[in-house]
Amino acid sequence: MTNVKTRFAPSPTGRMHVGNLRTALYAYLIAKHEDGSFMLRIEDTDQERFMEGALEIIYHTLEETGLVHDEGPDKDGGVGPYVQSERNAQGLYLKYAKQLIEQGDAYYCFCDKERLESLRVVVGGKEIHMYDKHCLHLSKEEIQANLEAGKPYVIRINMPTEGTTTFRDEIYGNITVDNAELDDMILIKSDGFPTYNFANVIDDHLMGITHVVRGNEYLSSAPKYNRLYEAFGWEVPTYVHCPLITNEEHQKLSKRCGHSSYEDLIEQGFLTEAIVNFVALLGWSPVDDQEIFSLEELVKAFDYRRMSKSPAVFDMTKLRWMNGEYIKAMDFDAFMERALPYLKNSLPETYDLNKIGAMVKTRIEVFPDIPELVDFFAAVPEYDSAMYTHKKMKTNEETSLAVLKEILPILSSQEDYSNDALFETIGAYVKEKGCKMGYVMWPIRTAVSGKQMTPAGATEIMEIIGKEESIARVKAAIEKLSK
């Protein structure tokens, strides 16, 4: 059996879209699941869209996510160059295009822009471009004269106009199309560069790619790829087309949504491991209900036959939940490294930031959640007295005021402001009163935090803010409730 070899072939045009990351991940998992190899190739034939710094983004993202390529521009595996512009400079694509011309499977096209514009047709309410094979019928003499005169040209594939073409995709099964619908696509552009469609067929064959993983937007081009494989007498690789990724409104995930790229998500406080885990489940489901996977576990579990045909929804709520699970499982020092800038920006340096970090670690889903969770340590926010009313704790503004007035002198005479000592003191008061703990703790916590949701209980908060601040906040609460 042939060793599985996949490739990730991005264009250096900017940040890495979530869809591209998924393609890279699936290509990596398919190869590694079978102990095969994973290759990186840079497809820069569209020189107009080339963006400075985009190559670095590709390398950096693959390194960060752990998708280590076995060969590529920086790791020669014997089938380089691995950058298409370098391959083009060697005349590689033109050589194969000319072979097709000699076979009658391709031809020179000298039509100008105006003529091409006039060929637009409307099919099913959609305007498409269908070339009419005009230049296919030029004589050898006419072609030679045009070439010698330096007339601009492209090279087109000669597609059959009758019958059908059937191709197989591992996810979508057998797909048959009418040849009449297939345009004579361009192989070599007027700038001498190959088109994406032509270059990747040549490269996939020469580089020994066995499984081609890409988005399902390329499904409609597959018959054209197969026509090229057929013309060269090459074996067609296994196609694995990934389903579309949509936003929650079921529209294609676009750059405008603000979380369409790996870098966007990192900037929003998500962890790399959580992003990789989440992206793996956008269109693939494991045999069981497991949802949290390390990359090593994904390699073992990944069977591409379990990929879905249906569009995958980018569910931000699920990604946030998953990220929260990864944060909970983080080593504390690594967590604090990421959390510290948020804590420092929100709190006075006199507070024990490690202690506050430990409180929030299990309560956040992304790091930018931290400021809103801890801001009350620095100052009590404006809050409504109605917050003292809690049905379950059986408290209201009146009972809370009575509790705070009675507990104030006890807290004022308390010397030890450690969590345990405060809890013991308040516990003794609760026992004496013959009430529930929550009946007393709720008013105190509301007084010292001004919030309904806090990362810690009343006594833990008081330990951090200290005696002086605790007393000041309880006094302010009494004044507020007395009005």
Short mmCIF file of C-alpha atoms in Angstrom, two decimals:
data_model
loop_
_atom_site.label_atom_id
_atom_site.label_comp_id
_atom_site.label_asym_id
_atom_site.label_seq_id
_atom_site.Cartn_x
_atom_site.Cartn_y
_atom_site.Cartn_z
CA MET A 1 0.00 0.00 0.00
CA THR A 2 1.25 3.52 -0.87
CA ASN A 3 2.31 5.64 2.05
CA VAL A 4 -0.22 8.41 2.71
CA LYS A 5 1.12 11.85 1.86
CA THR A 6 -0.92 15.02 2.26
CA ARG A 7 -0.13 18.66 1.75
CA PHE A 8 -1.18 22.03 3.05
CA ALA A 9 -0.82 24.57 0.24
CA PRO A 10 -1.81 28.03 1.45
CA SER A 11 -1.52 31.30 -0.48
CA PRO A 12 0.41 34.00 1.41
CA THR A 13 -2.40 36.55 1.43
CA GLY A 14 -2.77 37.51 5.11
CA ARG A 15 -4.01 36.02 8.37
CA MET A 16 -4.87 32.33 8.46
CA HIS A 17 -8.61 31.86 8.09
CA VAL A 18 -10.25 29.26 10.35
CA GLY A 19 -11.17 27.29 7.19
CA ASN A 20 -7.51 27.18 6.12
CA LEU A 21 -6.45 26.12 9.59
CA ARG A 22 -8.99 23.29 9.46
CA THR A 23 -7.70 22.20 6.03
CA ALA A 24 -4.15 22.12 7.44
CA LEU A 25 -5.32 20.24 10.53
CA TYR A 26 -7.31 17.62 8.60
CA ALA A 27 -4.46 17.11 6.10
CA TYR A 28 -2.06 16.67 9.03
CA LEU A 29 -4.40 14.26 10.89
CA ILE A 30 -5.10 12.13 7.78
CA ALA A 31 -1.36 11.73 7.19
CA LYS A 32 -0.35 11.14 10.81
CA HIS A 33 -3.24 8.72 11.50
CA GLU A 34 -1.65 6.46 8.85
CA ASP A 35 1.97 7.22 9.86
CA GLY A 36 2.29 9.14 6.60
CA SER A 37 3.92 12.47 5.80
CA PHE A 38 2.59 16.03 5.79
CA MET A 39 4.03 18.57 3.38
CA LEU A 40 3.90 22.38 3.21
CA ARG A 41 3.79 24.03 -0.21
CA ILE A 42 3.42 27.76 -0.81
CA GLU A 43 1.03 28.62 -3.64
CA ASP A 44 1.98 32.16 -4.62
CA THR A 45 0.97 32.12 -8.28
CA ASP A 46 -1.50 34.96 -7.68
CA GLN A 47 1.16 37.66 -7.38
CA GLU A 48 -1.40 40.47 -7.06
CA ARG A 49 -2.73 39.05 -3.78
CA PHE A 50 0.70 38.34 -2.26
CA MET A 51 1.01 40.08 1.10
CA GLU A 52 4.24 41.03 2.84
CA GLY A 53 4.68 39.10 6.11
CA ALA A 54 2.06 36.47 5.21
CA LEU A 55 4.69 33.71 4.84
CA GLU A 56 5.80 34.34 8.42
CA ILE A 57 2.16 34.06 9.55
CA ILE A 58 1.88 30.62 7.88
CA TYR A 59 5.08 29.30 9.51
CA HIS A 60 4.21 30.80 12.88
CA THR A 61 0.65 29.40 12.92
CA LEU A 62 1.75 25.88 11.97
CA GLU A 63 4.45 25.94 14.63
CA GLU A 64 2.10 27.28 17.34
CA THR A 65 -0.63 24.73 16.58
CA GLY A 66 1.81 21.81 16.49
CA LEU A 67 1.10 20.97 12.84
CA VAL A 68 4.74 20.22 12.09
CA HIS A 69 5.40 19.59 8.38
CA ASP A 70 7.80 16.83 7.37
CA GLU A 71 8.95 18.68 4.27
CA GLY A 72 8.52 22.15 2.83
CA PRO A 73 10.46 25.26 1.78
CA ASP A 74 12.52 25.04 4.98
CA LYS A 75 12.82 21.20 4.97
CA ASP A 76 13.86 19.72 1.65
CA GLY A 77 12.35 16.28 1.07
CA GLY A 78 13.72 15.89 -2.46
CA VAL A 79 10.71 17.15 -4.47
CA GLY A 80 11.34 20.91 -4.19
CA PRO A 81 11.26 23.77 -4.74
CA TYR A 82 8.21 24.03 -2.47
CA VAL A 83 7.25 27.56 -3.55
CA GLN A 84 5.29 27.75 -6.79
CA SER A 85 6.89 30.98 -8.03
CA GLU A 86 10.29 29.24 -7.74
CA ARG A 87 8.94 26.21 -9.61
CA ASN A 88 7.54 28.53 -12.27
CA ALA A 89 10.92 30.24 -12.66
CA GLN A 90 12.28 26.84 -13.72
CA GLY A 91 9.74 26.74 -16.57
CA LEU A 92 8.06 23.70 -15.00
CA TYR A 93 4.42 24.57 -15.63
CA LEU A 94 4.93 25.93 -19.13
CA LYS A 95 6.69 22.67 -20.07
CA TYR A 96 3.62 20.63 -19.03
CA ALA A 97 1.21 23.10 -20.67
CA LYS A 98 3.12 22.78 -23.95
CA GLN A 99 2.97 18.99 -23.67
CA LEU A 100 -0.83 19.30 -23.48
CA ILE A 101 -0.86 21.60 -26.54
CA GLU A 102 1.13 19.01 -28.51
CA GLN A 103 -1.38 16.31 -27.44
CA GLY A 104 -4.34 18.47 -28.49
CA ASP A 105 -5.52 18.73 -24.87
CA ALA A 106 -4.76 22.46 -24.59
CA TYR A 107 -4.38 25.47 -26.88
CA TYR A 108 -3.12 29.06 -27.10
CA CYS A 109 -5.81 31.74 -26.69
CA PHE A 110 -5.11 35.28 -27.94
CA CYS A 111 -8.57 36.80 -27.29
CA ASP A 112 -8.49 40.31 -25.85
CA LYS A 113 -10.42 41.54 -22.79
CA GLU A 114 -13.26 43.06 -24.84
CA ARG A 115 -13.96 39.83 -26.68
CA LEU A 116 -13.91 37.81 -23.45
CA GLU A 117 -16.32 40.26 -21.79
CA SER A 118 -18.79 39.70 -24.64
CA LEU A 119 -18.89 35.96 -23.88
CA ARG A 120 -20.62 36.25 -20.51
CA VAL A 121 -23.78 34.13 -20.32
CA VAL A 122 -26.52 33.83 -17.73
CA VAL A 123 -27.11 30.30 -16.40
CA GLY A 124 -29.82 29.82 -13.76
CA GLY A 125 -29.96 33.54 -13.02
CA LYS A 126 -26.19 33.70 -12.50
CA GLU A 127 -23.77 35.40 -14.88
CA ILE A 128 -20.88 33.10 -15.81
CA HIS A 129 -17.99 33.19 -18.21
CA MET A 130 -17.97 30.42 -20.84
CA TYR A 131 -15.23 30.53 -23.44
CA ASP A 132 -16.39 29.59 -26.96
CA LYS A 133 -13.20 27.76 -28.09
CA HIS A 134 -12.60 30.50 -30.69
CA CYS A 135 -8.79 30.14 -30.61
CA LEU A 136 -8.90 26.33 -30.70
CA HIS A 137 -9.50 26.60 -34.45
CA LEU A 138 -6.49 28.83 -35.27
CA SER A 139 -4.06 27.32 -37.76
CA LYS A 140 -0.47 26.56 -36.80
CA GLU A 141 0.63 29.46 -39.01
CA GLU A 142 -1.72 31.92 -37.26
CA ILE A 143 -0.53 30.78 -33.83
CA GLN A 144 3.14 31.09 -34.86
CA ALA A 145 2.58 34.57 -36.31
CA ASN A 146 0.82 35.75 -33.12
CA LEU A 147 3.63 34.36 -30.94
CA GLU A 148 6.35 35.97 -33.08
CA ALA A 149 4.48 39.28 -32.98
CA GLY A 150 4.54 39.09 -29.16
CA LYS A 151 0.76 39.05 -28.89
CA PRO A 152 -0.39 38.39 -25.28
CA TYR A 153 -1.84 34.92 -24.75
CA VAL A 154 -3.11 32.45 -22.20
CA ILE A 155 -3.10 28.66 -22.49
CA ARG A 156 -6.47 26.94 -22.05
CA ILE A 157 -7.48 23.33 -21.46
CA ASN A 158 -9.60 21.78 -24.22
CA MET A 159 -12.58 20.35 -22.34
CA PRO A 160 -14.98 17.93 -24.06
CA THR A 161 -18.38 19.49 -24.83
CA GLU A 162 -20.41 16.29 -24.91
CA GLY A 163 -21.08 13.53 -22.40
CA THR A 164 -20.44 13.63 -18.67
CA THR A 165 -17.54 13.45 -16.23
CA THR A 166 -17.83 11.53 -12.97
CA PHE A 167 -15.43 11.91 -10.08
CA ARG A 168 -15.34 10.47 -6.59
CA ASP A 169 -14.98 12.38 -3.36
CA GLU A 170 -14.53 10.49 -0.07
CA ILE A 171 -17.11 12.66 1.70
CA TYR A 172 -19.61 13.54 -1.04
CA GLY A 173 -19.42 10.26 -2.99
CA ASN A 174 -19.69 10.06 -6.78
CA ILE A 175 -20.53 13.33 -8.50
CA THR A 176 -21.43 13.52 -12.19
CA VAL A 177 -21.41 16.74 -14.22
CA ASP A 178 -22.31 17.56 -17.82
CA ASN A 179 -19.21 18.38 -19.83
CA ALA A 180 -21.15 21.16 -21.56
CA GLU A 181 -21.08 23.05 -18.23
CA LEU A 182 -17.29 22.90 -17.99
CA ASP A 183 -15.37 25.93 -19.20
CA ASP A 184 -12.01 25.70 -21.01
CA MET A 185 -10.19 26.96 -17.93
CA ILE A 186 -6.92 28.87 -18.21
CA LEU A 187 -3.77 26.89 -17.34
CA ILE A 188 -1.11 29.56 -17.95
CA LYS A 189 -2.04 33.23 -17.44
CA SER A 190 -0.87 36.13 -19.61
CA ASP A 191 1.76 37.00 -16.96
CA GLY A 192 3.36 33.59 -17.51
CA PHE A 193 2.23 32.26 -14.14
CA PRO A 194 0.14 29.11 -13.90
CA THR A 195 -3.39 29.29 -12.44
CA TYR A 196 -4.01 27.75 -9.04
CA ASN A 197 -6.00 24.94 -10.70
CA PHE A 198 -3.22 23.92 -13.07
CA ALA A 199 -0.24 24.32 -10.74
CA ASN A 200 -1.71 22.27 -7.93
CA VAL A 201 -2.46 19.29 -10.22
CA ILE A 202 1.11 19.31 -11.59
CA ASP A 203 2.61 19.75 -8.12
CA ASP A 204 0.39 17.20 -6.37
CA HIS A 205 1.45 14.57 -8.92
CA LEU A 206 5.16 15.41 -8.98
CA MET A 207 5.30 15.63 -5.18
CA GLY A 208 3.56 12.28 -4.65
CA ILE A 209 0.44 13.59 -2.88
CA THR A 210 -2.00 10.70 -2.26
CA HIS A 211 -4.83 12.57 -0.49
CA VAL A 212 -5.94 16.08 -1.49
CA VAL A 213 -7.76 17.86 1.35
CA ARG A 214 -9.51 21.14 0.55
CA GLY A 215 -12.73 23.12 1.06
CA ASN A 216 -15.87 22.06 -0.76
CA GLU A 217 -15.85 25.28 -2.80
CA TYR A 218 -13.40 23.37 -5.02
CA LEU A 219 -15.82 20.49 -5.66
CA SER A 220 -17.03 22.11 -8.89
CA SER A 221 -13.42 22.26 -10.18
CA ALA A 222 -12.70 18.57 -9.55
CA PRO A 223 -13.88 17.41 -13.03
CA LYS A 224 -11.36 19.84 -14.58
CA TYR A 225 -8.60 18.45 -12.37
CA ASN A 226 -9.56 14.93 -13.42
CA ARG A 227 -9.43 15.95 -17.08
CA LEU A 228 -5.83 17.06 -16.51
CA TYR A 229 -4.87 13.84 -14.71
CA GLU A 230 -6.44 11.89 -17.57
CA ALA A 231 -4.62 13.93 -20.25
CA PHE A 232 -1.27 13.25 -18.58
CA GLY A 233 -2.12 9.60 -17.84
CA TRP A 234 -1.59 10.17 -14.11
CA GLU A 235 -3.35 8.51 -11.19
CA VAL A 236 -6.06 10.67 -9.59
CA PRO A 237 -5.44 11.25 -5.83
CA THR A 238 -8.05 10.60 -3.16
CA TYR A 239 -10.22 13.71 -2.78
CA VAL A 240 -11.41 14.81 0.66
CA HIS A 241 -13.54 17.96 0.42
CA CYS A 242 -14.35 19.63 3.76
CA PRO A 243 -17.80 21.09 4.44
CA LEU A 244 -18.38 24.84 4.52
CA ILE A 245 -17.93 26.69 7.83
CA THR A 246 -20.73 29.16 8.57
CA ASN A 247 -21.44 31.68 11.31
CA GLU A 248 -24.39 31.28 13.69
CA GLU A 249 -26.66 32.93 11.07
CA HIS A 250 -25.66 30.16 8.62
CA GLN A 251 -23.74 32.53 6.34
CA LYS A 252 -20.20 31.81 5.17
CA LEU A 253 -17.67 32.73 7.87
CA SER A 254 -16.16 35.97 6.57
CA LYS A 255 -13.36 38.26 7.72
CA ARG A 256 -15.95 40.84 8.76
CA CYS A 257 -17.25 38.66 11.61
CA GLY A 258 -14.15 39.44 13.70
CA HIS A 259 -13.21 35.87 14.60
CA SER A 260 -12.57 34.29 11.22
CA SER A 261 -8.80 33.87 11.63
CA TYR A 262 -6.52 32.05 14.05
CA GLU A 263 -4.84 35.37 14.96
CA ASP A 264 -8.21 37.01 15.72
CA LEU A 265 -8.99 34.25 18.20
CA ILE A 266 -5.58 34.42 19.88
CA GLU A 267 -6.01 38.20 20.29
CA GLN A 268 -9.42 37.59 21.86
CA GLY A 269 -7.83 35.50 24.63
CA PHE A 270 -8.35 31.95 23.32
CA LEU A 271 -5.73 29.25 23.86
CA THR A 272 -4.09 27.58 20.84
CA GLU A 273 -4.93 24.07 22.09
CA ALA A 274 -8.61 24.98 22.51
CA ILE A 275 -8.75 26.51 19.02
CA VAL A 276 -7.22 23.38 17.44
CA ASN A 277 -9.61 21.12 19.38
CA PHE A 278 -12.62 23.24 18.39
CA VAL A 279 -11.61 23.47 14.72
CA ALA A 280 -11.18 19.67 14.55
CA LEU A 281 -14.87 19.29 15.43
CA LEU A 282 -16.03 21.72 12.71
CA GLY A 283 -17.21 19.04 10.31
CA TRP A 284 -15.87 15.88 11.96
CA SER A 285 -17.27 13.83 14.82
CA PRO A 286 -15.54 11.12 16.84
CA VAL A 287 -17.00 7.66 17.44
CA ASP A 288 -17.99 8.51 21.02
CA ASP A 289 -19.10 11.72 22.74
CA GLN A 290 -15.60 12.88 23.67
CA GLU A 291 -15.15 16.61 23.07
CA ILE A 292 -11.82 17.51 24.62
CA PHE A 293 -8.87 16.19 22.55
CA SER A 294 -5.16 16.85 22.61
CA LEU A 295 -3.46 16.85 19.19
CA GLU A 296 -2.03 13.39 19.91
CA GLU A 297 -5.51 12.09 20.75
CA LEU A 298 -6.89 13.61 17.54
CA VAL A 299 -4.22 11.80 15.50
CA LYS A 300 -5.34 8.47 16.99
CA ALA A 301 -9.07 9.13 16.72
CA PHE A 302 -9.29 10.92 13.36
CA ASP A 303 -11.08 8.96 10.64
CA TYR A 304 -11.90 11.25 7.71
CA ARG A 305 -14.82 9.00 6.73
CA ARG A 306 -16.64 10.48 9.73
CA MET A 307 -16.57 13.96 8.21
CA SER A 308 -19.92 15.57 7.48
CA LYS A 309 -21.34 16.87 4.20
CA SER A 310 -23.42 19.50 6.01
CA PRO A 311 -22.04 22.98 6.75
CA ALA A 312 -20.34 23.28 10.16
CA VAL A 313 -21.52 26.14 12.38
CA PHE A 314 -18.86 28.19 14.17
CA ASP A 315 -20.49 28.20 17.60
CA MET A 316 -18.78 30.89 19.70
CA THR A 317 -20.56 29.72 22.88
CA LYS A 318 -19.06 26.24 22.45
CA LEU A 319 -15.59 27.61 21.73
CA ARG A 320 -15.76 29.77 24.87
CA TRP A 321 -16.87 26.76 26.95
CA MET A 322 -14.08 24.62 25.51
CA ASN A 323 -11.51 27.34 26.16
CA GLY A 324 -12.72 27.56 29.77
CA GLU A 325 -12.11 23.81 30.16
CA TYR A 326 -8.54 24.25 28.86
CA ILE A 327 -7.95 27.20 31.23
CA LYS A 328 -9.15 25.10 34.19
CA ALA A 329 -6.69 22.35 33.23
CA MET A 330 -3.75 24.77 32.79
CA ASP A 331 -0.65 24.66 34.95
CA PHE A 332 -1.04 27.57 37.42
CA ASP A 333 2.25 29.28 36.52
CA ALA A 334 1.40 29.15 32.79
CA PHE A 335 -2.07 30.49 33.60
CA MET A 336 -0.66 33.39 35.63
CA GLU A 337 1.73 34.30 32.83
CA ARG A 338 -1.29 34.89 30.56
CA ALA A 339 -3.56 36.34 33.29
CA LEU A 340 -1.09 38.75 34.91
CA PRO A 341 -1.40 41.63 32.39
CA TYR A 342 -5.20 41.63 32.88
CA LEU A 343 -4.90 41.47 36.68
CA LYS A 344 -2.25 44.22 36.83
CA ASN A 345 -4.36 46.53 34.68
CA SER A 346 -7.40 46.06 36.94
CA LEU A 347 -6.00 45.92 40.47
CA PRO A 348 -3.73 47.77 42.91
CA GLU A 349 -0.32 46.11 43.20
CA THR A 350 -0.74 45.78 46.96
CA TYR A 351 -3.20 42.91 46.47
CA ASP A 352 -2.10 39.29 46.28
CA LEU A 353 -2.51 38.75 42.54
CA ASN A 354 -1.70 35.04 42.76
CA LYS A 355 -4.54 34.53 45.20
CA ILE A 356 -6.96 36.44 42.96
CA GLY A 357 -5.63 34.51 39.94
CA ALA A 358 -6.45 31.23 41.68
CA MET A 359 -10.00 32.49 42.30
CA VAL A 360 -10.70 33.42 38.67
CA LYS A 361 -8.94 30.47 37.00
CA THR A 362 -11.98 28.20 37.18
CA ARG A 363 -14.47 30.97 36.45
CA ILE A 364 -13.34 32.49 33.17
CA GLU A 365 -13.74 31.26 29.60
CA VAL A 366 -11.30 33.70 27.98
CA PHE A 367 -8.62 35.89 29.55
CA PRO A 368 -10.37 39.19 28.70
CA ASP A 369 -13.17 38.04 31.09
CA ILE A 370 -10.82 38.80 34.00
CA PRO A 371 -11.19 42.60 34.39
CA GLU A 372 -14.98 42.49 34.75
CA LEU A 373 -14.69 39.70 37.28
CA VAL A 374 -12.13 41.41 39.53
CA ASP A 375 -12.73 45.16 39.11
CA PHE A 376 -14.68 45.34 42.41
CA PHE A 377 -11.46 44.52 44.33
CA ALA A 378 -10.16 47.95 43.31
CA ALA A 379 -13.44 49.81 43.96
CA VAL A 380 -17.07 48.88 44.61
CA PRO A 381 -19.10 49.65 41.48
CA GLU A 382 -22.37 51.58 41.62
CA TYR A 383 -25.09 49.08 42.47
CA ASP A 384 -28.79 48.96 43.26
CA SER A 385 -29.86 48.27 46.86
CA ALA A 386 -32.38 45.78 45.48
CA MET A 387 -29.41 43.40 45.11
CA TYR A 388 -29.63 42.71 48.85
CA THR A 389 -32.93 40.92 48.23
CA HIS A 390 -32.30 37.23 47.60
CA LYS A 391 -35.20 34.79 47.60
CA LYS A 392 -33.13 31.68 48.32
CA MET A 393 -31.13 33.34 51.12
CA LYS A 394 -34.41 34.85 52.49
CA THR A 395 -32.85 38.32 52.61
CA ASN A 396 -34.14 41.79 51.73
CA GLU A 397 -32.94 45.36 52.20
CA GLU A 398 -34.36 45.60 55.73
CA THR A 399 -32.89 42.32 57.03
CA SER A 400 -29.57 43.05 55.29
CA LEU A 401 -29.31 46.44 56.99
CA ALA A 402 -29.96 44.83 60.40
CA VAL A 403 -27.30 42.13 59.76
CA LEU A 404 -24.68 44.64 58.60
CA LYS A 405 -25.28 46.91 61.63
CA GLU A 406 -24.87 43.96 64.01
CA ILE A 407 -21.83 42.45 62.24
CA LEU A 408 -19.93 45.78 61.88
CA PRO A 409 -18.64 45.97 65.48
CA ILE A 410 -17.74 42.26 65.37
CA LEU A 411 -15.70 42.79 62.16
CA SER A 412 -14.17 45.97 63.61
CA SER A 413 -12.86 44.12 66.66
CA GLN A 414 -11.55 41.20 64.56
CA GLU A 415 -7.74 41.29 64.33
CA ASP A 416 -7.09 38.22 62.17
CA TYR A 417 -8.42 38.93 58.68
CA SER A 418 -7.49 35.59 57.17
CA ASN A 419 -10.30 33.75 55.35
CA ASP A 420 -10.51 30.94 57.94
CA ALA A 421 -10.58 33.28 60.95
CA LEU A 422 -13.27 35.51 59.39
CA PHE A 423 -15.35 32.49 58.45
CA GLU A 424 -15.14 31.17 62.03
CA THR A 425 -16.16 34.55 63.52
CA ILE A 426 -19.13 34.98 61.18
CA GLY A 427 -20.04 31.31 61.75
CA ALA A 428 -20.22 31.95 65.52
CA TYR A 429 -22.53 34.96 64.90
CA VAL A 430 -24.76 32.83 62.63
CA LYS A 431 -24.98 30.11 65.29
CA GLU A 432 -25.90 32.63 67.95
CA LYS A 433 -28.58 34.17 65.70
CA GLY A 434 -29.96 30.77 64.80
CA CYS A 435 -30.14 31.64 61.07
CA LYS A 436 -28.66 30.20 57.88
CA MET A 437 -25.13 31.13 56.75
CA GLY A 438 -26.40 32.62 53.49
CA TYR A 439 -28.70 35.01 55.39
CA VAL A 440 -25.60 36.74 56.77
CA MET A 441 -23.03 36.10 54.04
CA TRP A 442 -25.18 37.47 51.21
CA PRO A 443 -25.43 41.01 52.67
CA ILE A 444 -21.73 41.03 53.57
CA ARG A 445 -20.67 39.84 50.11
CA THR A 446 -22.93 42.39 48.43
CA ALA A 447 -21.53 45.14 50.67
CA VAL A 448 -17.87 44.34 49.99
CA SER A 449 -18.25 43.60 46.25
CA GLY A 450 -21.37 45.41 44.96
CA LYS A 451 -21.87 42.42 42.63
CA GLN A 452 -24.15 39.42 42.41
CA MET A 453 -21.46 37.27 40.80
CA THR A 454 -17.99 37.20 42.33
CA PRO A 455 -15.07 34.78 41.95
CA ALA A 456 -14.99 34.21 45.70
CA GLY A 457 -17.07 34.30 48.89
CA ALA A 458 -17.35 37.24 51.31
CA THR A 459 -14.58 36.15 53.66
CA GLU A 460 -12.11 35.41 50.80
CA ILE A 461 -12.79 38.87 49.38
CA MET A 462 -12.28 40.50 52.79
CA GLU A 463 -8.99 38.68 53.30
CA ILE A 464 -7.68 40.21 50.05
CA ILE A 465 -8.96 43.78 50.50
CA GLY A 466 -7.97 43.80 54.20
CA LYS A 467 -9.62 45.05 57.39
CA GLU A 468 -9.62 48.78 56.74
CA GLU A 469 -11.20 48.51 53.27
CA SER A 470 -13.68 45.84 54.42
CA ILE A 471 -14.94 48.02 57.28
CA ALA A 472 -15.15 51.08 54.99
CA ARG A 473 -17.26 49.12 52.47
CA VAL A 474 -19.63 47.73 55.11
CA LYS A 475 -20.10 51.25 56.54
CA ALA A 476 -20.85 52.59 53.04
CA ALA A 477 -23.41 49.81 52.52
CA ILE A 478 -25.16 50.64 55.84
CA GLU A 479 -25.34 54.27 54.77
CA LYS A 480 -26.76 53.26 51.37
CA LEU A 481 -29.40 51.00 52.91
CA SER A 482 -30.34 53.58 55.56
CA LYS A 483 -31.43 56.16 52.97
#
